Amino acid sequence: MTTMIQLKLFVFSPFQVNTFVLYDETGEAVVVDPGCFDPREDLELVHFLNDNKLKPVLLVNTHTHIDHILGNNFVCQKFGLKPVIHRAGLPFLKNAGQYGGIYGLKIPDMILPERFLDHGDLISFGKSSMRVLYTPGHADGSLCFHSQEQLFALTGDAIFFESIGRTDLPTGNYQTLIRSIRDHILTLDDETWLYPGHGHETTVKHEKAHNPFLNGFE
Ligand SMILES: [Zn+2]
Ligand SMILES: [Zn+2]
């Protein structure tokens, strides 16, 4: 029997961030960008995991903007994990209190990673694995997670349905983002489903045809 990654989406916090739980038939799970913001959202995540008898073995962040890390400490403490990120995203995590303050949020000291990911690495859980792509431009340290077998990728805030991530925040760079998308996302199979950090899913094929920021890259 071939293994099959299942994907569960939550939309959390006033930032409406997409939080994903990936899991397979072994019950091992990865939590991607836990954005749970209050006890109700924490419980929603935990209930889903419990109801499906899932055990998170990994917490990864597509990048470390405040909306994508709001639930990091909760998930880490609940399941005995440390976040796993790209090293270039470390300053955002260390300065989360300061960034949160911009939005009027009181953010505690964030639990820091002991392990880092880079382009070409694999993340593994159960019998499954996904390939790590480094796609900076929206923010330093931005990663995508790609399944070649099942033709889908979690793309963080690099690309959205018919749009792209903003590049006006610290470490954002428009040219870098366009290059990341062109080199590492549009080169995926046309039928690949893209699950962004906000909003609904799309495909490589659809973005090649309809994304106004990517004209001429086909
Ligand atoms: Zn972001
Ligand atoms: Zn975001």
CSV table of C-alpha atoms and ligand atoms in Angstrom, one decimal:
chain,number,residue,atom,x,y,z
A,1,MET,CA,0.0,0.0,0.0
A,2,THR,CA,1.3,3.4,-0.9
A,3,THR,CA,1.3,6.0,1.8
A,4,MET,CA,-1.1,9.0,1.5
A,5,ILE,CA,-0.6,12.3,3.1
A,6,GLN,CA,-3.9,13.8,4.4
A,7,LEU,CA,-4.2,17.6,4.8
A,8,LYS,CA,-6.4,19.4,7.3
A,9,LEU,CA,-6.8,23.2,7.1
A,10,PHE,CA,-7.7,25.6,9.9
A,11,VAL,CA,-8.1,29.3,9.5
A,12,PHE,CA,-7.0,31.0,12.7
A,13,SER,CA,-6.7,34.4,14.3
A,14,PRO,CA,-7.7,37.8,13.1
A,15,PHE,CA,-4.9,37.5,10.5
A,16,GLN,CA,-6.9,34.6,9.0
A,17,VAL,CA,-3.8,32.5,8.6
A,18,ASN,CA,-4.0,29.0,7.1
A,19,THR,CA,-2.7,26.4,9.6
A,20,PHE,CA,-2.2,22.9,8.2
A,21,VAL,CA,-2.0,19.5,9.8
A,22,LEU,CA,-0.4,16.9,7.5
A,23,TYR,CA,-0.6,13.3,8.5
A,24,ASP,CA,-0.6,9.8,7.2
A,25,GLU,CA,-2.0,6.4,8.2
A,26,THR,CA,0.7,5.9,10.8
A,27,GLY,CA,-0.9,8.8,12.9
A,28,GLU,CA,2.2,10.9,12.8
A,29,ALA,CA,1.5,14.5,12.0
A,30,VAL,CA,3.2,17.8,11.1
A,31,VAL,CA,1.8,21.1,12.2
A,32,VAL,CA,2.6,23.9,9.7
A,33,ASP,CA,2.2,27.5,10.8
A,34,PRO,CA,0.1,27.1,13.9
A,35,GLY,CA,-1.7,30.4,14.0
A,36,CYS,CA,-4.1,29.5,16.9
A,37,PHE,CA,-4.5,32.7,18.9
A,38,ASP,CA,-6.8,32.0,21.8
A,39,PRO,CA,-7.9,29.0,24.0
A,40,ARG,CA,-10.8,28.3,21.7
A,41,GLU,CA,-8.6,27.9,18.7
A,42,ASP,CA,-6.0,26.0,20.7
A,43,LEU,CA,-8.8,23.5,21.6
A,44,GLU,CA,-10.0,23.3,18.0
A,45,LEU,CA,-6.6,22.1,17.0
A,46,VAL,CA,-6.2,19.7,19.9
A,47,HIS,CA,-9.6,18.2,19.4
A,48,PHE,CA,-8.9,17.5,15.8
A,49,LEU,CA,-5.6,15.8,16.7
A,50,ASN,CA,-7.2,13.8,19.5
A,51,ASP,CA,-10.3,12.8,17.5
A,52,ASN,CA,-8.1,11.5,14.7
A,53,LYS,CA,-5.5,9.9,17.1
A,54,LEU,CA,-2.7,12.0,15.6
A,55,LYS,CA,0.6,12.6,17.2
A,56,PRO,CA,2.5,15.8,16.1
A,57,VAL,CA,6.2,14.9,15.6
A,58,LEU,CA,7.2,18.1,13.9
A,59,LEU,CA,6.3,21.8,13.9
A,60,VAL,CA,7.4,23.8,10.9
A,61,ASN,CA,6.9,27.4,9.9
A,62,THR,CA,6.8,28.5,6.3
A,63,HIS,CA,8.2,31.7,7.6
A,64,THR,CA,8.3,33.5,11.0
A,65,HIS,CA,6.0,36.4,10.5
A,66,ILE,CA,3.9,37.0,13.6
A,67,ASP,CA,0.7,35.6,12.1
A,68,HIS,CA,2.3,32.2,11.3
A,69,ILE,CA,3.9,31.7,14.7
A,70,LEU,CA,1.1,32.8,17.1
A,71,GLY,CA,0.4,29.2,18.2
A,72,ASN,CA,4.1,28.0,18.1
A,73,ASN,CA,4.6,28.0,21.9
A,74,PHE,CA,1.2,26.3,22.6
A,75,VAL,CA,2.0,23.5,20.1
A,76,CYS,CA,5.6,23.1,21.3
A,77,GLN,CA,4.6,22.9,25.0
A,78,LYS,CA,1.6,20.6,24.4
A,79,PHE,CA,3.6,18.1,22.3
A,80,GLY,CA,7.2,18.6,23.4
A,81,LEU,CA,8.4,20.0,20.2
A,82,LYS,CA,10.7,22.8,19.1
A,83,PRO,CA,9.9,24.8,15.9
A,84,VAL,CA,11.9,23.9,12.8
A,85,ILE,CA,12.5,26.8,10.5
A,86,HIS,CA,15.0,28.2,8.0
A,87,ARG,CA,17.8,29.9,9.8
A,88,ALA,CA,17.3,33.2,8.1
A,89,GLY,CA,13.9,33.4,9.8
A,90,LEU,CA,15.4,33.4,13.3
A,91,PRO,CA,15.5,37.2,13.9
A,92,PHE,CA,11.7,37.4,13.4
A,93,LEU,CA,11.2,34.8,16.0
A,94,LYS,CA,13.6,36.4,18.4
A,95,ASN,CA,12.0,39.8,17.9
A,96,ALA,CA,8.4,38.5,17.9
A,97,GLY,CA,7.5,40.7,20.9
A,98,GLN,CA,8.5,43.8,19.0
A,99,TYR,CA,6.6,42.8,15.8
A,100,GLY,CA,3.6,41.8,17.8
A,101,GLY,CA,3.5,45.2,19.5
A,102,ILE,CA,3.0,46.8,16.1
A,103,TYR,CA,-0.4,45.0,16.0
A,104,GLY,CA,-1.1,45.6,19.6
A,105,LEU,CA,-0.4,42.0,20.6
A,106,LYS,CA,1.4,41.0,23.7
A,107,ILE,CA,3.7,38.1,22.5
A,108,PRO,CA,5.7,36.1,25.0
A,109,ASP,CA,9.2,35.0,24.4
A,110,MET,CA,9.0,32.5,21.6
A,111,ILE,CA,10.5,29.0,21.9
A,112,LEU,CA,13.5,28.9,19.6
A,113,PRO,CA,14.5,26.2,17.1
A,114,GLU,CA,17.3,23.7,17.6
A,115,ARG,CA,17.2,22.5,14.0
A,116,PHE,CA,17.0,24.4,10.7
A,117,LEU,CA,15.9,23.5,7.2
A,118,ASP,CA,17.4,24.4,3.9
A,119,HIS,CA,16.6,24.0,0.2
A,120,GLY,CA,16.5,20.4,-0.8
A,121,ASP,CA,16.0,19.0,2.7
A,122,LEU,CA,13.3,16.5,3.4
A,123,ILE,CA,10.9,16.7,6.3
A,124,SER,CA,9.6,13.3,7.4
A,125,PHE,CA,6.6,12.0,9.4
A,126,GLY,CA,5.2,8.5,9.5
A,127,LYS,CA,5.9,6.9,6.2
A,128,SER,CA,5.7,10.2,4.4
A,129,SER,CA,8.1,13.0,3.4
A,130,MET,CA,8.0,16.4,1.8
A,131,ARG,CA,10.8,18.3,0.1
A,132,VAL,CA,11.8,21.7,1.3
A,133,LEU,CA,12.1,24.6,-1.1
A,134,TYR,CA,13.8,27.9,-0.1
A,135,THR,CA,11.7,30.8,-1.5
A,136,PRO,CA,12.7,34.1,0.0
A,137,GLY,CA,11.3,37.5,-1.2
A,138,HIS,CA,8.2,37.9,1.0
A,139,ALA,CA,10.5,37.5,4.1
A,140,ASP,CA,13.9,36.0,4.7
A,141,GLY,CA,13.6,32.4,5.7
A,142,SER,CA,10.5,31.6,3.6
A,143,LEU,CA,10.0,27.9,2.8
A,144,CYS,CA,7.7,25.8,0.7
A,145,PHE,CA,6.9,22.2,1.4
A,146,HIS,CA,6.4,20.0,-1.6
A,147,SER,CA,5.0,16.6,-2.3
A,148,GLN,CA,6.1,15.3,-5.7
A,149,GLU,CA,4.1,12.1,-5.3
A,150,GLN,CA,0.8,13.8,-4.4
A,151,LEU,CA,1.4,17.0,-6.5
A,152,PHE,CA,0.8,19.6,-3.8
A,153,ALA,CA,2.8,22.3,-2.1
A,154,LEU,CA,2.4,24.5,0.9
A,155,THR,CA,3.7,27.9,-0.3
A,156,GLY,CA,3.4,30.2,2.7
A,157,ASP,CA,3.1,33.8,1.7
A,158,ALA,CA,5.1,33.5,-1.5
A,159,ILE,CA,2.2,33.1,-3.8
A,160,PHE,CA,-1.6,33.4,-3.4
A,161,PHE,CA,-4.5,32.8,-5.6
A,162,GLU,CA,-3.9,35.2,-8.5
A,163,SER,CA,-1.5,37.3,-6.3
A,164,ILE,CA,1.8,37.2,-4.6
A,165,GLY,CA,3.1,38.0,-1.1
A,166,ARG,CA,3.8,41.6,0.0
A,167,THR,CA,7.4,42.7,-0.2
A,168,ASP,CA,7.2,45.9,1.8
A,169,LEU,CA,8.0,44.4,5.2
A,170,PRO,CA,11.5,44.0,6.6
A,171,THR,CA,13.7,41.7,4.4
A,172,GLY,CA,11.0,41.7,1.7
A,173,ASN,CA,12.3,42.1,-1.9
A,174,TYR,CA,10.1,42.1,-5.0
A,175,GLN,CA,12.7,40.8,-7.5
A,176,THR,CA,13.8,38.1,-5.0
A,177,LEU,CA,10.2,37.0,-4.6
A,178,ILE,CA,9.5,36.9,-8.3
A,179,ARG,CA,12.7,34.9,-8.8
A,180,SER,CA,11.8,32.4,-6.1
A,181,ILE,CA,8.3,31.9,-7.6
A,182,ARG,CA,9.7,31.5,-11.1
A,183,ASP,CA,12.5,29.1,-10.1
A,184,HIS,CA,10.9,27.0,-7.5
A,185,ILE,CA,7.1,27.2,-7.8
A,186,LEU,CA,6.2,27.6,-11.4
A,187,THR,CA,8.7,24.9,-12.2
A,188,LEU,CA,6.6,22.4,-10.4
A,189,ASP,CA,4.3,20.1,-12.3
A,190,ASP,CA,1.4,22.2,-13.9
A,191,GLU,CA,-1.2,20.1,-12.0
A,192,THR,CA,0.4,20.8,-8.6
A,193,TRP,CA,-2.0,22.2,-6.0
A,194,LEU,CA,-0.7,25.2,-4.1
A,195,TYR,CA,-1.9,25.8,-0.6
A,196,PRO,CA,-0.9,29.4,0.4
A,197,GLY,CA,-0.6,30.9,3.9
A,198,HIS,CA,-3.9,32.9,3.4
A,199,GLY,CA,-6.9,32.4,1.2
A,200,HIS,CA,-7.8,29.4,-0.9
A,201,GLU,CA,-5.8,26.9,-2.9
A,202,THR,CA,-4.8,27.2,-6.6
A,203,THR,CA,-2.7,25.3,-9.1
A,204,VAL,CA,0.6,26.1,-10.9
A,205,LYS,CA,-1.3,26.0,-14.2
A,206,HIS,CA,-3.9,28.5,-13.0
A,207,GLU,CA,-1.2,30.9,-11.7
A,208,LYS,CA,0.8,30.7,-14.9
A,209,ALA,CA,-2.3,31.7,-16.8
A,210,HIS,CA,-4.0,34.2,-14.5
A,211,ASN,CA,-1.5,35.6,-12.0
A,212,PRO,CA,-1.1,39.3,-13.0
A,213,PHE,CA,2.3,39.4,-11.2
A,214,LEU,CA,3.8,36.6,-13.2
A,215,ASN,CA,3.0,37.5,-16.8
A,216,GLY,CA,5.5,36.2,-19.3
A,217,PHE,CA,7.0,33.5,-17.1
A,218,GLU,CA,5.3,30.6,-18.8
B,1,ZN,ZN,4.1,36.6,5.9
B,2,ZN,ZN,0.9,35.6,6.6
